[in-house]
Tab-separated table of C-alpha atoms and ligand atoms in Angstrom:
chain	number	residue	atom	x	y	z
A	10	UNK	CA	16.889	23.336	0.591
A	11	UNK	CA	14.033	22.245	-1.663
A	12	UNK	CA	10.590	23.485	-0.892
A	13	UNK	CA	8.121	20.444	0.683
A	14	UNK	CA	6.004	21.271	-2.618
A	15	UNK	CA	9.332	20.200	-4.682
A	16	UNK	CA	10.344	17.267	-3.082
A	17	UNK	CA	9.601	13.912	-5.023
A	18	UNK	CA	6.682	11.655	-4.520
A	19	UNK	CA	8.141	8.721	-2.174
A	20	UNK	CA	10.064	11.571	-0.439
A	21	UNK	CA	6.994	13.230	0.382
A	22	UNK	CA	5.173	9.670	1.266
A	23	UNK	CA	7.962	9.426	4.024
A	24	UNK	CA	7.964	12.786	5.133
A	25	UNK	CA	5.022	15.487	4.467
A	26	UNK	CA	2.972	15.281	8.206
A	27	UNK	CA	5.532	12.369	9.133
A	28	UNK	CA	8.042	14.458	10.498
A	29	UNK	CA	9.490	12.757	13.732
A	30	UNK	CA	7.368	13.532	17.174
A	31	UNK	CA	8.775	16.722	18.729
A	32	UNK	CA	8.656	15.322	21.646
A	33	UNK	CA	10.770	11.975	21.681
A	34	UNK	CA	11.934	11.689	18.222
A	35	UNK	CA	10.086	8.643	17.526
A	36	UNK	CA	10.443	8.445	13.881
A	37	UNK	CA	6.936	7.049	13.380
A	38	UNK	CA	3.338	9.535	14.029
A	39	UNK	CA	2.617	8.544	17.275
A	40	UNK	CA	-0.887	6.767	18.007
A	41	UNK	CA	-3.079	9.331	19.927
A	42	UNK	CA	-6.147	7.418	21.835
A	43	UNK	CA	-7.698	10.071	23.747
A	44	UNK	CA	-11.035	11.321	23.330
A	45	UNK	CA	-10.126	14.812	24.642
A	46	UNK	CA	-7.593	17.315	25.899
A	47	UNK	CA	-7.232	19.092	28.781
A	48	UNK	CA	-6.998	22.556	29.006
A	49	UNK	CA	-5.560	25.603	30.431
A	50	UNK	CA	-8.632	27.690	30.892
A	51	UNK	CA	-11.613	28.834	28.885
A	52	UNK	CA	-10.575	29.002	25.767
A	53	UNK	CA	-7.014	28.332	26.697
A	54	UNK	CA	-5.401	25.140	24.600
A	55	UNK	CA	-2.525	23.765	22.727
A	56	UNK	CA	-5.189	23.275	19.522
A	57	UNK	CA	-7.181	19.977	20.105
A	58	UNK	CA	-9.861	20.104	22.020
A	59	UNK	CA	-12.238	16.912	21.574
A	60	UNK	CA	-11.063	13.682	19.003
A	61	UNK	CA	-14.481	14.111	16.804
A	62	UNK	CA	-12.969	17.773	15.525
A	63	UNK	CA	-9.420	16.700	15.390
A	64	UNK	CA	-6.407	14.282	16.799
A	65	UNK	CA	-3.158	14.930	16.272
A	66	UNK	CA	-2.848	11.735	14.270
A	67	UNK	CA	-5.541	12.272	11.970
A	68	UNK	CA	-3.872	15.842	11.472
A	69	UNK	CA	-0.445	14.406	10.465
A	70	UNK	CA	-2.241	12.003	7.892
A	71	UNK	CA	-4.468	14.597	6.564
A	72	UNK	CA	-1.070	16.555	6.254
A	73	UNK	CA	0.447	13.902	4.323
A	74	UNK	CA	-2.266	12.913	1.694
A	75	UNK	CA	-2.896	16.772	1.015
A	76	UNK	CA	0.626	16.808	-0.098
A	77	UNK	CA	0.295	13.822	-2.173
A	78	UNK	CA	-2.691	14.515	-4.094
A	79	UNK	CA	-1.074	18.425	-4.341
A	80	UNK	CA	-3.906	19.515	-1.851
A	81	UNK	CA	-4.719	22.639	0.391
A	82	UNK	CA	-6.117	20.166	3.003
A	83	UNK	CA	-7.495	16.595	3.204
A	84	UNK	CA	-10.433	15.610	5.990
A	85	UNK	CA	-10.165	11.641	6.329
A	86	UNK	CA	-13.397	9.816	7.188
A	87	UNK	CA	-14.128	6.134	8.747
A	88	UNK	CA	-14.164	4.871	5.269
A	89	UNK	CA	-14.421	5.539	1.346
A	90	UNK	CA	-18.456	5.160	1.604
A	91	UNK	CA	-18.462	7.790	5.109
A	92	UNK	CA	-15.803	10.273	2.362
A	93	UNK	CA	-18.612	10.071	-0.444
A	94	UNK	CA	-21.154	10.560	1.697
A	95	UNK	CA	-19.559	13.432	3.379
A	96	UNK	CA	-19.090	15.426	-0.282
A	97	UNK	CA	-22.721	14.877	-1.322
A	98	UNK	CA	-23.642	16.279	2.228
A	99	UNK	CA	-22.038	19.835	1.078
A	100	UNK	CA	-24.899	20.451	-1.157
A	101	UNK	CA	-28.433	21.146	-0.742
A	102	UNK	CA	-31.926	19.466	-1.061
A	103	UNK	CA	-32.487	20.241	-4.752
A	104	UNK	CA	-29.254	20.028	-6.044
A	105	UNK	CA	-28.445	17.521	-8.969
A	106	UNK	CA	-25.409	15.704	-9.511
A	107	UNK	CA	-24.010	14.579	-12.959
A	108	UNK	CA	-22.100	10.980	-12.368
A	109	UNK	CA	-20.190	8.472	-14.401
A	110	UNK	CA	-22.529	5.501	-14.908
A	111	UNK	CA	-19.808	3.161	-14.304
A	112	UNK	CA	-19.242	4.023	-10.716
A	113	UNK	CA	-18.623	1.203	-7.589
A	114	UNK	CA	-21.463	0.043	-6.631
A	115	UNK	CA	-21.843	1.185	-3.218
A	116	UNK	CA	-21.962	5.213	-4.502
A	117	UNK	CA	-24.954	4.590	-6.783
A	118	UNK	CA	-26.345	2.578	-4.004
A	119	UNK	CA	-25.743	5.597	-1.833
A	120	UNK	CA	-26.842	8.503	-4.289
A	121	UNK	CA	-30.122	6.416	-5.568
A	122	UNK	CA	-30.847	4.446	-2.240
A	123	UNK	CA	-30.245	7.256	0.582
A	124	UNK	CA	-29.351	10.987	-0.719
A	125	UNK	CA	-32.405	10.918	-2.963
A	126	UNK	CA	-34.279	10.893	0.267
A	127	UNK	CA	-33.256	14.168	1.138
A	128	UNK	CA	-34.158	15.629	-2.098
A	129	UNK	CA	-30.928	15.544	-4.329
A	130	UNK	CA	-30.856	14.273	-7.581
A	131	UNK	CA	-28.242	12.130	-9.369
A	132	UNK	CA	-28.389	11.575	-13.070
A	133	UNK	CA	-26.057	8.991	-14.578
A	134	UNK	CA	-24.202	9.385	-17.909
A	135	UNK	CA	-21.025	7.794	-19.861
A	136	UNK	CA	-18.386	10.277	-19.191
A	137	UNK	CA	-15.660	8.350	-21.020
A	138	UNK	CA	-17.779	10.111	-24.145
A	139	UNK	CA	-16.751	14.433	-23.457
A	140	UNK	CA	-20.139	14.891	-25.819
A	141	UNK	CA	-22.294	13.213	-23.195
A	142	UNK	CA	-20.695	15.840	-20.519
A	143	UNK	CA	-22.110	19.298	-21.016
A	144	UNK	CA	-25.522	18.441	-22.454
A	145	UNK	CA	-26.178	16.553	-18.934
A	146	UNK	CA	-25.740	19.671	-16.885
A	147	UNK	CA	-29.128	21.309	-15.542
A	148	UNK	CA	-29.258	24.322	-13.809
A	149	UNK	CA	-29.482	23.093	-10.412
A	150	UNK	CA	-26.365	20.982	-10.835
A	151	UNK	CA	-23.199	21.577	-8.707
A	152	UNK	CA	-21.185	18.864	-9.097
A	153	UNK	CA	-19.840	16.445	-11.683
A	154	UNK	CA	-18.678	13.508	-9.992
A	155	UNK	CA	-16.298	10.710	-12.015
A	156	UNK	CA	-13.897	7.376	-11.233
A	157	UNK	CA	-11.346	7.007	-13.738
A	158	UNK	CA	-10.747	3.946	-14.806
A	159	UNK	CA	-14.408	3.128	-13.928
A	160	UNK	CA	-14.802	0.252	-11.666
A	161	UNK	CA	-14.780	-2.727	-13.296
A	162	UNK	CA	-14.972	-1.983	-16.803
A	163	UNK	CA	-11.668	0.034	-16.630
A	164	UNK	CA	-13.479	3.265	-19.096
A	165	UNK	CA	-11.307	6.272	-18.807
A	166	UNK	CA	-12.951	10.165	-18.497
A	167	UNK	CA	-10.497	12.697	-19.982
A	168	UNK	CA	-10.365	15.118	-16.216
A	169	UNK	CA	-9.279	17.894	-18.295
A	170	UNK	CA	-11.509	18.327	-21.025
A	171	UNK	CA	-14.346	17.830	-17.862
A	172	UNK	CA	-13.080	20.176	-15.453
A	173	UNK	CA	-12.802	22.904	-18.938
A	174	UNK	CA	-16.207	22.379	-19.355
A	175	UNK	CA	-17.082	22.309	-15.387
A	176	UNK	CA	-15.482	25.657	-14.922
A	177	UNK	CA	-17.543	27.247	-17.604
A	178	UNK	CA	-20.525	26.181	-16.198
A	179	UNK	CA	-19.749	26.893	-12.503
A	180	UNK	CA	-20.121	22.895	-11.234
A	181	UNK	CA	-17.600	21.479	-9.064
A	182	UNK	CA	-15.317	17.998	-10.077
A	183	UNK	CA	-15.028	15.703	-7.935
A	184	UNK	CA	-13.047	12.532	-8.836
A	185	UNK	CA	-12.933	9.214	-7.105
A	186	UNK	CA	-8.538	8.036	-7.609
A	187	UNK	CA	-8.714	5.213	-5.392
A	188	UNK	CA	-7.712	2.811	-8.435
A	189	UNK	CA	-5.121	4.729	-9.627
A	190	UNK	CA	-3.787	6.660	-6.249
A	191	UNK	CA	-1.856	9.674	-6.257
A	192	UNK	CA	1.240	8.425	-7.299
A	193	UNK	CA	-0.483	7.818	-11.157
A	194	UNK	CA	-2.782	10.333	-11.441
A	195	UNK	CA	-3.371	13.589	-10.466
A	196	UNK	CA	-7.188	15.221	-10.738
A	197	UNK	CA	-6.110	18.421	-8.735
A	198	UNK	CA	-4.155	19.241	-11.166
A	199	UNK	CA	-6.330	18.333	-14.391
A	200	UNK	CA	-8.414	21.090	-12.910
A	201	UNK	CA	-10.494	18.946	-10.178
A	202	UNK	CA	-12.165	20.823	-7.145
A	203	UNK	CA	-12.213	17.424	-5.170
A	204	UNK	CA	-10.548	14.412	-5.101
A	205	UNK	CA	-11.436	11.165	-2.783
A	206	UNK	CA	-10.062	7.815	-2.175
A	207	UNK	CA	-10.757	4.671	-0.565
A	208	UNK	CA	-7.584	4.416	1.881
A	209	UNK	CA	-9.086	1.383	2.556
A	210	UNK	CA	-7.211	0.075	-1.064
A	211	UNK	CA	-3.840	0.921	-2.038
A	212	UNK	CA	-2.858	3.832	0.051
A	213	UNK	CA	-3.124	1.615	3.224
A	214	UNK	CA	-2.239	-1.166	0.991
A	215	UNK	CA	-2.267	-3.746	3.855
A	216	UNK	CA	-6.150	-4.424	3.764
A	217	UNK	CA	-5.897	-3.947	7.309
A	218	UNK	CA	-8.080	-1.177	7.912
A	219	UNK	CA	-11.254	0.703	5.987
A	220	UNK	CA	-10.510	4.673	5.756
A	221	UNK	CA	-11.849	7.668	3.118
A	222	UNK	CA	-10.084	10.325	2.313
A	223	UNK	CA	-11.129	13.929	0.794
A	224	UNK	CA	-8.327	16.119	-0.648
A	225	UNK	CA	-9.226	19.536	-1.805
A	226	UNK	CA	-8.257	22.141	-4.303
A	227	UNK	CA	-10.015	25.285	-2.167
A	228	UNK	CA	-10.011	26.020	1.582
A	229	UNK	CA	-13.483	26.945	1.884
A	230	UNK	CA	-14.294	23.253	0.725
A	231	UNK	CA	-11.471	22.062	3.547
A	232	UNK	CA	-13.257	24.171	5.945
A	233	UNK	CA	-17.069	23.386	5.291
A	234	UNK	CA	-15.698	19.013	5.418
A	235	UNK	CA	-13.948	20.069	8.658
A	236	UNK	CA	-17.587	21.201	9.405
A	237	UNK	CA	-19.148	17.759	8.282
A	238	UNK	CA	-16.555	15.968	9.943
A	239	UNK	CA	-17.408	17.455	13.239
A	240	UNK	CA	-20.799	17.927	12.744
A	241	UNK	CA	-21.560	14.285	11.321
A	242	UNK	CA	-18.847	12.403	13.397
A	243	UNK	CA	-17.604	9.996	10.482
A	244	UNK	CA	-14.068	10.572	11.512
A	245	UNK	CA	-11.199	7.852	11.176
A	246	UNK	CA	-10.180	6.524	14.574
A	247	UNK	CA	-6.408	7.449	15.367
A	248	UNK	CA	-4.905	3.761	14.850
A	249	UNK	CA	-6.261	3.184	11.676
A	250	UNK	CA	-4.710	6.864	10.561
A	251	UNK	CA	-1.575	5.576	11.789
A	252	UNK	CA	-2.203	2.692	10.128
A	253	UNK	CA	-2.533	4.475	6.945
A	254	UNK	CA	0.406	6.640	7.583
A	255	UNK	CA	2.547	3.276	7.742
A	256	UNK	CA	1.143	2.246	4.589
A	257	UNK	CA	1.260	5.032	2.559
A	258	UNK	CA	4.945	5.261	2.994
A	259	UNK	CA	5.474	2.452	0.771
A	260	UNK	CA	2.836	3.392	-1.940
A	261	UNK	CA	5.595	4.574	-4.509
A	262	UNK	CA	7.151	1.184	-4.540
A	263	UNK	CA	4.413	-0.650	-4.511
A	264	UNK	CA	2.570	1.017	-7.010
A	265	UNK	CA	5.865	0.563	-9.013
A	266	UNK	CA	5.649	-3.792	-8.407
A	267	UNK	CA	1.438	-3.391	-9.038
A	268	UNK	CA	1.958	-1.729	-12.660
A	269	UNK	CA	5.167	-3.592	-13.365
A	270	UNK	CA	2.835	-6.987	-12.674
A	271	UNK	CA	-0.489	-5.707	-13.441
A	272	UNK	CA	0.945	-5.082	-17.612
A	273	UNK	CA	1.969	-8.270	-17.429
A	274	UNK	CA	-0.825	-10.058	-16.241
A	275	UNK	CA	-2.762	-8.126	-18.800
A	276	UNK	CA	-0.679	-9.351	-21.680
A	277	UNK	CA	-0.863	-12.809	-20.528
A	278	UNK	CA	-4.883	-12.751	-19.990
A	279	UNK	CA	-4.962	-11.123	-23.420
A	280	UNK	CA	-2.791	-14.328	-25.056
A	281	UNK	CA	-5.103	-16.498	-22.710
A	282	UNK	CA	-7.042	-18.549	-25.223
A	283	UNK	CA	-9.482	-19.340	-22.245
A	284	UNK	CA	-9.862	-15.443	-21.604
A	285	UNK	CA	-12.501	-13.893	-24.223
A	286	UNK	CA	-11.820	-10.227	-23.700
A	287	UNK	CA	-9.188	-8.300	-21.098
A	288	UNK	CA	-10.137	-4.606	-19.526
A	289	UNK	CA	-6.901	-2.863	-19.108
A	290	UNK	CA	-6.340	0.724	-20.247
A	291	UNK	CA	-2.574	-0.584	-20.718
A	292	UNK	CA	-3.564	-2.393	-23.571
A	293	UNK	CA	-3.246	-0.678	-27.395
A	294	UNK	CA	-6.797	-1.940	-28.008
A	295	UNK	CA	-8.374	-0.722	-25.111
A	296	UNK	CA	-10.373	2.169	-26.332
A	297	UNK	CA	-9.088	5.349	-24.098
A	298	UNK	CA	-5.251	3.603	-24.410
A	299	UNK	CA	-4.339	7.193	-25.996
A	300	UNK	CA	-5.747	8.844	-22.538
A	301	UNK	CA	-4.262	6.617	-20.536
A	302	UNK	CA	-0.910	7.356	-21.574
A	303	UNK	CA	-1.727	11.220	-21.387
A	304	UNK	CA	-3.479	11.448	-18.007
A	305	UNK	CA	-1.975	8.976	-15.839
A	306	UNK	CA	1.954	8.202	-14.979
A	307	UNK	CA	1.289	4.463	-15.186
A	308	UNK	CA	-1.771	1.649	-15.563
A	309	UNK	CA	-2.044	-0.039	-12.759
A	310	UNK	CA	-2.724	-3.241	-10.904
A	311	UNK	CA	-6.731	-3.432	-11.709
A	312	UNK	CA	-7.768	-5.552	-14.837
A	313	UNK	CA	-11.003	-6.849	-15.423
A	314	UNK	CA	-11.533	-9.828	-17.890
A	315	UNK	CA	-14.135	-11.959	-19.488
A	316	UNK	CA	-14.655	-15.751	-18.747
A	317	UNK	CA	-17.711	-16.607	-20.909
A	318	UNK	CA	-20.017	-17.385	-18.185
A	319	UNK	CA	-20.537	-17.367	-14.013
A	320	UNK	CA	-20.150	-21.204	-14.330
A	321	UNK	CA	-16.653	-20.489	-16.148
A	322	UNK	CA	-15.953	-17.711	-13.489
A	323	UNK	CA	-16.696	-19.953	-10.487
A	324	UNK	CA	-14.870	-23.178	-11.737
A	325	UNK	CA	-11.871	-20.355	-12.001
A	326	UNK	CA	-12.187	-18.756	-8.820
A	327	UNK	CA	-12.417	-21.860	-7.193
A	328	UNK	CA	-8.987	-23.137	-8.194
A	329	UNK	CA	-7.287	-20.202	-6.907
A	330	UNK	CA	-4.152	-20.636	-4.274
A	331	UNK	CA	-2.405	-17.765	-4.687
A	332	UNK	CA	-4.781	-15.415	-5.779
A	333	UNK	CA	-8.119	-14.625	-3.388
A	334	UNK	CA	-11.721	-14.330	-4.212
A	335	UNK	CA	-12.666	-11.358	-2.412
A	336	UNK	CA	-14.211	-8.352	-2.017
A	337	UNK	CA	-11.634	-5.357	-2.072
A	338	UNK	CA	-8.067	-4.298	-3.911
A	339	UNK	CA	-5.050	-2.360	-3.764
A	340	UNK	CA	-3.699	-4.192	-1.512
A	341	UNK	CA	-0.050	-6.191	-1.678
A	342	UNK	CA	-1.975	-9.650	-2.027
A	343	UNK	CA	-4.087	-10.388	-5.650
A	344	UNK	CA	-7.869	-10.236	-4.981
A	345	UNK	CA	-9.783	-11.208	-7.287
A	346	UNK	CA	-13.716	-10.127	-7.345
A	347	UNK	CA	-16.440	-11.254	-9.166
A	348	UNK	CA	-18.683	-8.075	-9.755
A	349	UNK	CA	-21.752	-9.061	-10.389
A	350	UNK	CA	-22.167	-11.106	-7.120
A	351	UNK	CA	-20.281	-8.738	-4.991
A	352	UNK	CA	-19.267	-4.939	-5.768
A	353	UNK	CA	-22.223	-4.191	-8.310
A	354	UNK	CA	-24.870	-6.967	-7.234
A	355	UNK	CA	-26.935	-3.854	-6.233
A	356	UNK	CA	-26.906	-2.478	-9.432
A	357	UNK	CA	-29.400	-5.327	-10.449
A	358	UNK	CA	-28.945	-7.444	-13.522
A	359	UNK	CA	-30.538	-4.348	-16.083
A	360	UNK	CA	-28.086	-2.355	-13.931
A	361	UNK	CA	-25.214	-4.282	-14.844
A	362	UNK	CA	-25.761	-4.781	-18.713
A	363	UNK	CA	-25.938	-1.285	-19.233
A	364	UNK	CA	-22.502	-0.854	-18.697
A	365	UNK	CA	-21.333	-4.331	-20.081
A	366	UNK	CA	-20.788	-5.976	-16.545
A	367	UNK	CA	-21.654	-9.710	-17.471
A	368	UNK	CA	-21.741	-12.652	-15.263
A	369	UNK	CA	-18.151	-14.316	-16.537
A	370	UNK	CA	-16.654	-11.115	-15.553
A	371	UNK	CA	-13.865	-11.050	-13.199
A	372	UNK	CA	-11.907	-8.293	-12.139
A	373	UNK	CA	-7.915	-8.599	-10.369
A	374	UNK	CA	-6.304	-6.675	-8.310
A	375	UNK	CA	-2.650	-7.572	-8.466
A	376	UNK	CA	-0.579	-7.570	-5.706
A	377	UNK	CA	3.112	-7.425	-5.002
A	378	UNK	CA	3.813	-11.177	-5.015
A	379	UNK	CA	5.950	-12.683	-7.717
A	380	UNK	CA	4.320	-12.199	-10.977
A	381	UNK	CA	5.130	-15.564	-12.050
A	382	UNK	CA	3.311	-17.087	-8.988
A	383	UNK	CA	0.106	-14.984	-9.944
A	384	UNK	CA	0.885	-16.165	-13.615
A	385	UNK	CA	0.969	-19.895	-12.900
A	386	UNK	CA	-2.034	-19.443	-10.531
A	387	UNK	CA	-4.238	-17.832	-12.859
A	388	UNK	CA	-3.019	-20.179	-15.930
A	389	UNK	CA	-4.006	-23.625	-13.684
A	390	UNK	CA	-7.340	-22.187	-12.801
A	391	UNK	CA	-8.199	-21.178	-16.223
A	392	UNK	CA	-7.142	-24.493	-17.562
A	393	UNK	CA	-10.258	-25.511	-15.581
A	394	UNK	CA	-12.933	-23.976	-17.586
B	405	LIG	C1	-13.498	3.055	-6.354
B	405	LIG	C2	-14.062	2.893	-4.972
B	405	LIG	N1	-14.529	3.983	-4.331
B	405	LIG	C3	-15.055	3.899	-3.086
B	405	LIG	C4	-15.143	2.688	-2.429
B	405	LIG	C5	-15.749	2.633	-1.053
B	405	LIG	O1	-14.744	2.541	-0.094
B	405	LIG	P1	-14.892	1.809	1.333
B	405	LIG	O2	-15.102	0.352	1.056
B	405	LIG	O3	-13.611	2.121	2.010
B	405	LIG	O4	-16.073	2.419	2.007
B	405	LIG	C6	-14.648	1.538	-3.048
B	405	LIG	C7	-14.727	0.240	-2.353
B	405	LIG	O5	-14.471	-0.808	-2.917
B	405	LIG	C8	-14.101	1.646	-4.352
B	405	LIG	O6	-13.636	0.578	-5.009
């Protein structure tokens, strides 16, 4: 019998923490909506003892996504944003964070609009450049904190060479894989200390619920979100665990149909003569391409592309049937986004051209549809510009 640790990646998707209920052998985590538990006496209990510290479903889908991110433990939170915040509320006022400048919009928002409140400091540099890296660390800073591919531009930060240089200095990683998911890259094992999703994208993959997700390399950082969890109350509510739980056991063939679709989308953006420029670290021109093929198993459903202008975006967007403007991804149907209206319109226009997000830029997430459905979509409503 193989070890759980050995067992494949869809095996594990089905099984780690979805083992049928004890109980009945219902093959599927059951849903449990109860606030509390009752107990035996003082002190006396079968391991639950209010929902806010744990729930039986949130424990089998914290089980699962520790094992698919190659975790000690995961803490899941009401949403990516409640995940993030949860991380930056293990350090202390004073503390300085290094970040990718290229970040969703929301954590900047967060770091620059909120945290720096309470006396933490955020500093943001281009971590797709490993020179930029070391020189940014101060002494009060404790943890490095990267997406990669960077939403929307699609830069790439090589985890290894960052978590070398992390470890020397005593700074934690922390690594936002909701565009890639576990089942294409791996920070844990690149040397990360932390690794967080949006569940809310393609490990629910239904865009039917919002859900964060914190998977870590160390107990004591398990224990001390446990903590936060229970102390700050952003928990995710039992049916939208379940929820994820359903979803996640499909991610390894979906992710399969987004990559298998998303490369050719790419090519046929990049052959688009309506398209000026396409964002996809699939592409031999894209400038981390060499990364890409190191770090992750696969590229992915998320490309970002130029249209010239927000006039040319619009007239796009507007043809769409197949594909919908809106604000999210990773999830079976193509969304398209425009980011500087939506994701990153809080980054401000100065913001936005320091990392090259113009207002013709539009970013896809394909889905699982046909690809030549999405094709013919995207090639009538770029006829229109
Ligand atoms: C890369 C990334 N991280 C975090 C978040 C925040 O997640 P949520 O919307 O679930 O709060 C998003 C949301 O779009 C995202 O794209």
């Amino acid at each position: 019998m193989k070890k759980a640790k050995e067992l494949g990646f869809a095996t594990r998707a089905i099984h780690a923490g979805q083992e049928p209920d004890p109980l009945t052998g219902a093959v599927t985590v059951p849903i449990y909506p109860t606030s509390t538990y009752v107990q035996q006496g003082i002190g006396e209990h079968k391991g639950y003892e209010y929902s806010r510290v744990s729930n039986p479903t949130r424990t089998r889908l914290e089980q699962n996504l520790a094992a698919l991110e190659g975790g000690v433990a995961a803490r899941v939170f009401s949403s990516g944003m409640a995940a993030i915040h949860a991380v930056v509320t293990m350090l202390k006022s004073g503390d300085h964070v290094v970040c990718g400048n290229d970040l969703y919009g929301g954590t900047p928002r967060l770091f620059n609009q909120v945290m720096s409140n309470f006396g933490l400091e955020f500093s943001y540099i281009d971590t797709s450049d490993i020179a930029n890296v070391e020189p940014a660390i101060r002494k009060n800073t404790r943890m490095v904190y990267v997406e990669t591919p960077t939403n929307p531009m699609m830069r790439l930060s090589d985890l290894a060479a960052i978590s070398a240089i992390c470890r020397r200095k005593k700074v934690a990683l922390v690594v936002d894989n909701t565009f890639m998911s576990p089942y294409f890259q791996q920070p844990l094992a690149l040397g990360a200390d932390l690794v967080l999703h949006s569940t809310t994208k393609f490990l629910n993959g239904h865009s039917d619920g919002l859900g964060g997700v914190v998977v870590c390399a160390k107990e004591e950082d398990a224990e001390k979100l446990a903590f936060l969890q229970k102390a700050s109350g952003a928990i995710l509510s039992p049916f939208e665990c379940w929820l994820v739980l359903r979803g996640v056991k499909t991610l390894a063939a979906r992710m399969e149909i987004h990559d298998r679709s998303g490369r050719i989308v790419a090519d046929f953006l990049s052959k688009h003569k309506k398209v000026k420029a396409v964002f996809y670290p699939g592409l031999a021109d894209h400038p981390e391409h060499a990364l890409a093929m190191r770090q992750m198993s696969g590229f992915g459903a998320m490309i970002s592309f130029e249209t010239g202008s927000v006039k040319n975006a619009n007239k796009m967007l507007k043809r769409l049937h197949i594909c919908s403007l809106g604000e999210s991804l990773g999830g079976v149907e193509t969304l398209i986004s425009h980011p500087a209206t939506l994701t990153h319109a809080g980054l401000g226009a100065k913001g936005r051209k320091t990392i090259g997000i113009t207002d013709g830029l539009v970013r896809i997430s394909v889905g699982i549809e046909d690809v030549d459905d999405i094709l013919d979509d995207l090639d009538q409503a770029l006829r229109a510009i």
